[in-house]
Short mmCIF file of C-alpha atoms and ligand atoms in Angstrom, two decimals:
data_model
loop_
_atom_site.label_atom_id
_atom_site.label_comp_id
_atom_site.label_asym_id
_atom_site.label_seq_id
_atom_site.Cartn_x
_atom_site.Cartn_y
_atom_site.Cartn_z
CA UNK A 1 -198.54 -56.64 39.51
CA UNK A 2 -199.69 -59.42 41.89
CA UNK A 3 -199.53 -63.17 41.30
CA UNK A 4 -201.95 -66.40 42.20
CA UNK A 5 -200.46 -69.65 41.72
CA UNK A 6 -201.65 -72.98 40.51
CA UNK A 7 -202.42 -75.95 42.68
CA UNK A 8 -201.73 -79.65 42.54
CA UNK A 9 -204.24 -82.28 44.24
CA UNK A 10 -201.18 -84.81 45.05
CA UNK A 11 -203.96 -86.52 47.32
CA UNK A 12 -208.26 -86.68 48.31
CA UNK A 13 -209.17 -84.63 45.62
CA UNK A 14 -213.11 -85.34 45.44
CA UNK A 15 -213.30 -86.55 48.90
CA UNK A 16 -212.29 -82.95 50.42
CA UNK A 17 -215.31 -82.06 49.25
CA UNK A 18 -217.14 -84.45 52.03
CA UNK A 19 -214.89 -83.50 54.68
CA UNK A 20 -212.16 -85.84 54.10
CA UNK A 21 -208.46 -85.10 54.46
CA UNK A 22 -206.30 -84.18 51.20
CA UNK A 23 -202.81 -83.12 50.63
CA UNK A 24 -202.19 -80.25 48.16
CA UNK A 25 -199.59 -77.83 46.66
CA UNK A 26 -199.31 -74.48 45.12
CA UNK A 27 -196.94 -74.95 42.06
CA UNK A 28 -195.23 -72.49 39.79
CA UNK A 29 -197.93 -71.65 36.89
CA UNK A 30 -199.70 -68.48 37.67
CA UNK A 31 -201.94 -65.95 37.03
CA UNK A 32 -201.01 -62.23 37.35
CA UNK A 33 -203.13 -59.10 38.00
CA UNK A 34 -202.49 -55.68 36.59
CA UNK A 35 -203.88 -52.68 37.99
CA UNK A 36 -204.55 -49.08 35.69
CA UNK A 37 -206.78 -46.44 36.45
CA UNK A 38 -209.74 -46.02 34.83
CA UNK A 39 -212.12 -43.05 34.86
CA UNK A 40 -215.47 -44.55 34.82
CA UNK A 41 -216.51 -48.05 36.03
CA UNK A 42 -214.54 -51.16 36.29
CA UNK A 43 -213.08 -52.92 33.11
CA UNK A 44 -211.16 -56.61 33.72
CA UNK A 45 -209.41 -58.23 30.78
CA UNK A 46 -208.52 -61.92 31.71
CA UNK A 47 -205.85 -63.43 28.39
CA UNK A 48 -206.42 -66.63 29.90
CA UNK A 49 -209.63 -67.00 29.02
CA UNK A 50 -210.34 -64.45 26.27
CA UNK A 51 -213.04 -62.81 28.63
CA UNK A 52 -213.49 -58.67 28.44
CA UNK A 53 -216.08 -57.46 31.16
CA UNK A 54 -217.36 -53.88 32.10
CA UNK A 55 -218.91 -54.16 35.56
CA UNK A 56 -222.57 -54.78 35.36
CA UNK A 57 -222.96 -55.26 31.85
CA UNK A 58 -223.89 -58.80 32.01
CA UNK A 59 -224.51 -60.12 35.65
CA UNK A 60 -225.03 -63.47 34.25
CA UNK A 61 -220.93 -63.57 33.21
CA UNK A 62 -219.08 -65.18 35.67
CA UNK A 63 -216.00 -63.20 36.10
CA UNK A 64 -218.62 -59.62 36.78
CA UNK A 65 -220.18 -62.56 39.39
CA UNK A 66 -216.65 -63.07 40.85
CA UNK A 67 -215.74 -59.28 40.90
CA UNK A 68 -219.27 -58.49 42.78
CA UNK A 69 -218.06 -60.78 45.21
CA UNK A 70 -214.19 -59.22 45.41
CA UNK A 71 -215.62 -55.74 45.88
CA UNK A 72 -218.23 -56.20 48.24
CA UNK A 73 -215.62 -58.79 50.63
CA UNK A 74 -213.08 -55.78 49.81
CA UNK A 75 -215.64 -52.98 50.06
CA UNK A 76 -214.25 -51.30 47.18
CA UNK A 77 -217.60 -50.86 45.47
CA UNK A 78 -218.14 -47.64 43.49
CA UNK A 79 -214.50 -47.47 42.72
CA UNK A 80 -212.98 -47.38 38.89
CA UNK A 81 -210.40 -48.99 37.70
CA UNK A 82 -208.89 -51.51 34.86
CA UNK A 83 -207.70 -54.77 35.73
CA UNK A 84 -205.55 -57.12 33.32
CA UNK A 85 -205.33 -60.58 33.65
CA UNK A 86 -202.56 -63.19 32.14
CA UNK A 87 -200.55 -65.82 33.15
CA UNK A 88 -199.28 -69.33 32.23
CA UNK A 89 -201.46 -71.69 33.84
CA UNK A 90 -203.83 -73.73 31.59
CA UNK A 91 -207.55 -73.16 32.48
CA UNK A 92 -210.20 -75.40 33.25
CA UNK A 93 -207.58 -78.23 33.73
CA UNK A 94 -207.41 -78.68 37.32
CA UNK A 95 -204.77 -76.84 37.86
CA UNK A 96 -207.01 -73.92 39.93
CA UNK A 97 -206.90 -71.39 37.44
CA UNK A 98 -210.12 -69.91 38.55
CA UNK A 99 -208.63 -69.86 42.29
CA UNK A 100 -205.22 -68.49 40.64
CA UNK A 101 -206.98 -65.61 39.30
CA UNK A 102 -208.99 -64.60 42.11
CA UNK A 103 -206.50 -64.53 44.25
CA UNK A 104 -203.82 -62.67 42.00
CA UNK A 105 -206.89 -59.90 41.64
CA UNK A 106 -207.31 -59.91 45.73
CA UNK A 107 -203.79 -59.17 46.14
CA UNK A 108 -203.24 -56.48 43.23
CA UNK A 109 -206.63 -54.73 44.99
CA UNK A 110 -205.00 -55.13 48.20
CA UNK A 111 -201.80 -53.72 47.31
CA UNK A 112 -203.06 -50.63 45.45
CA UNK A 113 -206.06 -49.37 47.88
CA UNK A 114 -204.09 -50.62 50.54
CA UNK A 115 -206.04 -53.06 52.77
CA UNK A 116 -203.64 -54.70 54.63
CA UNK A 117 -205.91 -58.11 53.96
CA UNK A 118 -203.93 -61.16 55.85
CA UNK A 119 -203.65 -64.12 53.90
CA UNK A 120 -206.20 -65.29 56.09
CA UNK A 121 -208.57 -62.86 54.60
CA UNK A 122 -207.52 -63.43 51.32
CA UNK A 123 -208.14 -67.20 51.44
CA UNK A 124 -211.74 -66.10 52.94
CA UNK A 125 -212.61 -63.49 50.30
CA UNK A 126 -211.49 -66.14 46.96
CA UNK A 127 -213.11 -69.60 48.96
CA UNK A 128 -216.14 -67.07 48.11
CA UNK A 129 -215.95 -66.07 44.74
CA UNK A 130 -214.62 -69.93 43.86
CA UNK A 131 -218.36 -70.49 44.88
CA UNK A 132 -219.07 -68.93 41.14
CA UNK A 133 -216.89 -71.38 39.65
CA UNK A 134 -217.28 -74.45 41.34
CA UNK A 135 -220.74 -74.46 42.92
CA UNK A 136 -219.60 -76.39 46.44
CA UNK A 137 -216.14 -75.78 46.44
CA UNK A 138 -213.94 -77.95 49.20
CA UNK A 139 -211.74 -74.53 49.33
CA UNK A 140 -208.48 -76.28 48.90
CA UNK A 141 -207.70 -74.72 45.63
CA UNK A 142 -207.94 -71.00 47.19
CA UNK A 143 -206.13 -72.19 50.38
CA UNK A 144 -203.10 -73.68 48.02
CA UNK A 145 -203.08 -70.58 46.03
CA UNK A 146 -203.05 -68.15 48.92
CA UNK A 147 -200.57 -69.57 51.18
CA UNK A 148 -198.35 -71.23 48.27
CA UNK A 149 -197.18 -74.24 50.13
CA UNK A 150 -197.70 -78.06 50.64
CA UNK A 151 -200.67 -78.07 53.37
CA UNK A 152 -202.84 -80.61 54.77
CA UNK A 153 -206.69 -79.44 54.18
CA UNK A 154 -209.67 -80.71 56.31
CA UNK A 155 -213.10 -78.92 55.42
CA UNK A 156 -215.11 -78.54 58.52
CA UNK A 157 -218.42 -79.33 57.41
CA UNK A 158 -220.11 -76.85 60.06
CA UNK A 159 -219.01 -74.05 57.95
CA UNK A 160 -216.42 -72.69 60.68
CA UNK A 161 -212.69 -72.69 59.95
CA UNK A 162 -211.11 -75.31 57.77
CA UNK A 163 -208.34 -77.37 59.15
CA UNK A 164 -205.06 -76.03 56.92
CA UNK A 165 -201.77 -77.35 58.21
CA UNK A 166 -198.69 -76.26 56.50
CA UNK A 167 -195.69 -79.43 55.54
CA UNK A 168 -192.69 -79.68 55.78
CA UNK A 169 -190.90 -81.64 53.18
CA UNK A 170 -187.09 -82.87 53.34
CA UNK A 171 -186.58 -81.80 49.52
CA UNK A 172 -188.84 -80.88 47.22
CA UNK A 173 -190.71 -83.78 44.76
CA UNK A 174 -189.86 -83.56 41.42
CA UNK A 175 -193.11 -83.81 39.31
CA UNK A 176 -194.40 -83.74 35.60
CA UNK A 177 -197.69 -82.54 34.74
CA UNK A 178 -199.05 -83.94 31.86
CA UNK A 179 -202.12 -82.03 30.59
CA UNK A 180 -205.13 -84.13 28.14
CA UNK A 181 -206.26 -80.56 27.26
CA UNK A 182 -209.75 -81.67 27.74
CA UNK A 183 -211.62 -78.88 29.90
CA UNK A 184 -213.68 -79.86 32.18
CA UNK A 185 -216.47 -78.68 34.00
CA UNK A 186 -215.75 -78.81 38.06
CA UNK A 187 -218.89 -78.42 39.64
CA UNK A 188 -220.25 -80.92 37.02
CA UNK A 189 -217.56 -83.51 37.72
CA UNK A 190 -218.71 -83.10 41.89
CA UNK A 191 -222.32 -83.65 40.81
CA UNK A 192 -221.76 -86.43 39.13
CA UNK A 193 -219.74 -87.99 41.78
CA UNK A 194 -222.34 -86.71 44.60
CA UNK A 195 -225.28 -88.91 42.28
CA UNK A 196 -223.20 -91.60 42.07
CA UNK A 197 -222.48 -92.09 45.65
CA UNK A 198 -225.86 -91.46 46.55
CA UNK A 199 -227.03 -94.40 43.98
CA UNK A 200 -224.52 -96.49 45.52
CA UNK A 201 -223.69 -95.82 49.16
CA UNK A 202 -221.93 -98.93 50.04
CA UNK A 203 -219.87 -99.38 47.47
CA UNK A 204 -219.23 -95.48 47.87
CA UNK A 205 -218.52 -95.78 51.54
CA UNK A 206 -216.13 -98.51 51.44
CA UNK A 207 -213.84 -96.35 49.16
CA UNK A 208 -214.56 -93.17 50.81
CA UNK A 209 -212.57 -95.25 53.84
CA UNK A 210 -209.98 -96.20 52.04
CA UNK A 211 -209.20 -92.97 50.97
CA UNK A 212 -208.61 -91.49 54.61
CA UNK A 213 -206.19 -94.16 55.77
CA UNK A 214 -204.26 -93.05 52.02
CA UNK A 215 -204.29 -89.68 53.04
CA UNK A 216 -202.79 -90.11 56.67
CA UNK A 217 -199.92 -92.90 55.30
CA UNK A 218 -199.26 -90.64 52.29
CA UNK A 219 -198.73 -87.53 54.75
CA UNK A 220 -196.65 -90.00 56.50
CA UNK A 221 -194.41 -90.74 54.01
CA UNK A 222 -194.11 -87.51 52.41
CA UNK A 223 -192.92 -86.00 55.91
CA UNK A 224 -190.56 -88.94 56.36
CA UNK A 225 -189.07 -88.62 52.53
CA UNK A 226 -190.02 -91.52 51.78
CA UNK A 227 -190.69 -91.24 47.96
CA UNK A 228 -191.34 -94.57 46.92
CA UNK A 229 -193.49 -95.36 49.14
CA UNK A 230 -195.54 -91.77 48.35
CA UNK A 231 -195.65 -92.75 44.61
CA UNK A 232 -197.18 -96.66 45.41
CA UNK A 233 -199.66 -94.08 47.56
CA UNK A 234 -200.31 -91.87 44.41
CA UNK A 235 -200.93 -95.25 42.17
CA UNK A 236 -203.44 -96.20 44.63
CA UNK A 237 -205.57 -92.94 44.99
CA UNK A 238 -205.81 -92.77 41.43
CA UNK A 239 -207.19 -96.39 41.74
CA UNK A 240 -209.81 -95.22 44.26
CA UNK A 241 -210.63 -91.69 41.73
CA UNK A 242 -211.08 -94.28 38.51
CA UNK A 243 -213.70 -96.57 40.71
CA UNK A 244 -215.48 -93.16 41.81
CA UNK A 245 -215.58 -92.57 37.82
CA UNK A 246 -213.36 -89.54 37.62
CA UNK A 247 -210.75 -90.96 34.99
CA UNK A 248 -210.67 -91.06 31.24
CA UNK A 249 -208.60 -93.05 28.64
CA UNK A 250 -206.49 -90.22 28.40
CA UNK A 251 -205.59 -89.77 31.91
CA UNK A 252 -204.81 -93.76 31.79
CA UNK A 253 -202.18 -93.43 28.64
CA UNK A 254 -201.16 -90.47 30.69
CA UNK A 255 -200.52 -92.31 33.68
CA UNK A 256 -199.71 -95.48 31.99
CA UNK A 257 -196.51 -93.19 29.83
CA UNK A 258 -195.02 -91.85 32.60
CA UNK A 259 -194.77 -94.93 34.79
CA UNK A 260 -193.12 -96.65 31.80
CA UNK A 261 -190.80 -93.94 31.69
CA UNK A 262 -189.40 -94.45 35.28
CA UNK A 263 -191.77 -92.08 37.46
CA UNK A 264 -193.28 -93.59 40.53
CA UNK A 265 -196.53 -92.73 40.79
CA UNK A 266 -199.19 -91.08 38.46
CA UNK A 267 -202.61 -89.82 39.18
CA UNK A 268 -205.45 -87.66 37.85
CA UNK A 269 -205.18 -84.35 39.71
CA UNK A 270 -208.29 -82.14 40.68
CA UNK A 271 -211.72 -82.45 39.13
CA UNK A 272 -210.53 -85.44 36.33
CA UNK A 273 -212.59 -86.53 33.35
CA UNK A 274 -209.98 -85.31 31.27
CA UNK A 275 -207.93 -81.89 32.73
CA UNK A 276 -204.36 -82.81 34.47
CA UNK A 277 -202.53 -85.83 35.98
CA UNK A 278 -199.31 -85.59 37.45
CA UNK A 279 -195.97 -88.02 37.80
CA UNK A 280 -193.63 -88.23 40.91
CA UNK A 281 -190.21 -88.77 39.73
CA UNK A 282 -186.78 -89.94 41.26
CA UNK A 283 -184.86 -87.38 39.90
CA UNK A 284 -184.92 -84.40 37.33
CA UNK A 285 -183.23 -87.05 34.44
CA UNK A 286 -186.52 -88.62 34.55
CA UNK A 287 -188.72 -85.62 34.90
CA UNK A 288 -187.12 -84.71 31.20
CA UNK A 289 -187.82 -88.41 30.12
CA UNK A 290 -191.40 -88.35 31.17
CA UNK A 291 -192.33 -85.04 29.91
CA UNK A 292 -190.85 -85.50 26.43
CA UNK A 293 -192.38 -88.92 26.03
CA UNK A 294 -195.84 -87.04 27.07
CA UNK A 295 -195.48 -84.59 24.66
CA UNK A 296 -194.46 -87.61 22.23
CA UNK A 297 -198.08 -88.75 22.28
CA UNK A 298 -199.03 -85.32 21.54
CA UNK A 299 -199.88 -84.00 25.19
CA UNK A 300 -198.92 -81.03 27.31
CA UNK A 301 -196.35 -81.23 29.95
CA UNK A 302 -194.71 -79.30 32.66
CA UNK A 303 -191.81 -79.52 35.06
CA UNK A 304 -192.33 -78.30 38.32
CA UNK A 305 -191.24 -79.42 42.06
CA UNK A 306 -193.74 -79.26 44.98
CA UNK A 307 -192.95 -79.31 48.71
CA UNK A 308 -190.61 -75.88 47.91
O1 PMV B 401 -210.31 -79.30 38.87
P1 PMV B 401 -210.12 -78.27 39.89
O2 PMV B 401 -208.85 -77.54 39.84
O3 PMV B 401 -211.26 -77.31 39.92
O4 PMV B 401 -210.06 -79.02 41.33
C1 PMV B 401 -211.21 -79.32 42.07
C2 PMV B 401 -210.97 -80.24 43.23
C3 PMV B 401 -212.23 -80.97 43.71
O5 PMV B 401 -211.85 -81.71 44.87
C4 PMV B 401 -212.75 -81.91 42.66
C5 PMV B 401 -213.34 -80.00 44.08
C6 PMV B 401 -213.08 -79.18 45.32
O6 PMV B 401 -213.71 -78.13 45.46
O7 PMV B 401 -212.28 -79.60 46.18
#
């Protein structure tokens, strides 16, 4: 049994897409990949999302689309086997559950037919199924998931290598992920941003800047421990992600709950229009006290730590 962990955005979600530096974190939600033998063909059961597939029954089904891609990068075509998928991490909520599970199913393949794939190759082989998900994925949720640290992520817009740097933190944050439960669609949410900017370039460009200087003082303060000042950092890129249009009344009385109840920052975290936000806390007293008054207004939440 293999794992692939969530991710949190804690910064530039959005603008990785364009190149832009962001700041990102596997956490502890996962998904987990069982392999059985099978006689004929390939079978994959995924829990998470209630999906069933034999292999080449329906191309147009986007987990047969993402195995395609596995075996072909893995050149395991033409082999059988059963695959079972599960896990705890809420899908389609920004979390990276599609990156989660390709990456737990990499690494079960890998481990049984014995590849000896390097992370490396790993984070190469999932940044190209995430393509079925996500349309113009940034990579960052497959290069969170793979390595399963904090890292710095610059996408080189050539198409070579992307810039992944891992951080070091002094002690891990303690965060609270409050979940709206409202899916959303991720390569819909980068459309609409990518339509927006183009209708209004200045306007676009002028935040686009201020969100690079965030990501280089909120880097800054993470490695120096300073936690207040990362939480004023987190308030302000989730200032910059509600003028690009990526928030939702829910993510505000998300945001808006858990700064009441002592945390220090609060933002949307990946794709937004509804999915997750998350809350950087002092201390675990008030990572209790923000999660239960999150679930008090009928939400999801999660404790977790990031930065391990
Ligand atoms: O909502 P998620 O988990 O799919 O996160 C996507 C993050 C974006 O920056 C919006 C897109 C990307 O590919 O980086």
């Amino acid at each position: 049994m293999q794992y692939g962990y969530g991710k949190l955005i804690l910064f530039g979600e959005h603008f990785v897409v364009y190149g832009l530096p962001g700041i990102a974190s596997s956490i502890g939600l996962y998904t987990r990949c069982q392999f059985h033998p099978n006689e004929n063909g390939i079978k994959v059961r995924d829990r998470l999302t209630n999906k069933n597939i034999t292999l080449g029954e329906n191309k147009r089904e986007i987990l047969d689309q993402t195995m395609q891609i596995i075996l072909r990068e893995t050149g395991l075509n033409g082999k059988s086997f059963r695959l079972e998928v599960d896990g705890d991490i809420p899908v389609f909520g920004g979390l990276g559950s599609s990156a989660a599970l390709i990456v737990s199913i990499i690494r079960e393949l890998n481990g049984h037919y014995a590849l000896k794939l390097s992370d490396e190759k790993i984070n190469g082989i999932a940044f190209k199924a995430e393509h079925v998900f996500h349309g113009n994925p940034s990579g960052i949720d497959n290069t969170a998931s793979t390595y399963r640290r904090l890292l710095w992520f610059e996408k080189n817009m050539s198409g070579g290598k992307n810039k992944i740097e891992l951080l070091k933190l002094k002690k891990p944050l303690p965060v609270v992920i409050g979940n709206t439960k409202i899916i959303h669609d991720t390569s819909e949410a980068v459309a609409e941003v990518r339509q927006r900017k183009e209708k209004n370039p200045e306007k676009f460009d002028k935040i686009f800047a201020q969100a690079k200087e965030l990501v280089f003082k909120a880097r800054n303060a993470l490695e120096k421990g300073n936690i207040p000042k990362t939480g004023e950092l987190i308030n302000e890129n989730q200032k910059l992600l509600q003028e690009i249009g990526m928030g939702s009344p829910e993510l505000d009385l998300l945001c808006k709950t858990s700064l009441e109840n002592g945390a220090l920052g609060a933002k949307l975290t990946g794709a937004g229009m509804g999915g997750c936000m998350f809350a950087l806390c002092p201390d675990e007293k008030t990572q209790e006290k923000v999660a239960q008054a999150i679930r008090k207004k009928g939400f999801d939440s999660y404790i977790t730590s990031v930065g391990v």
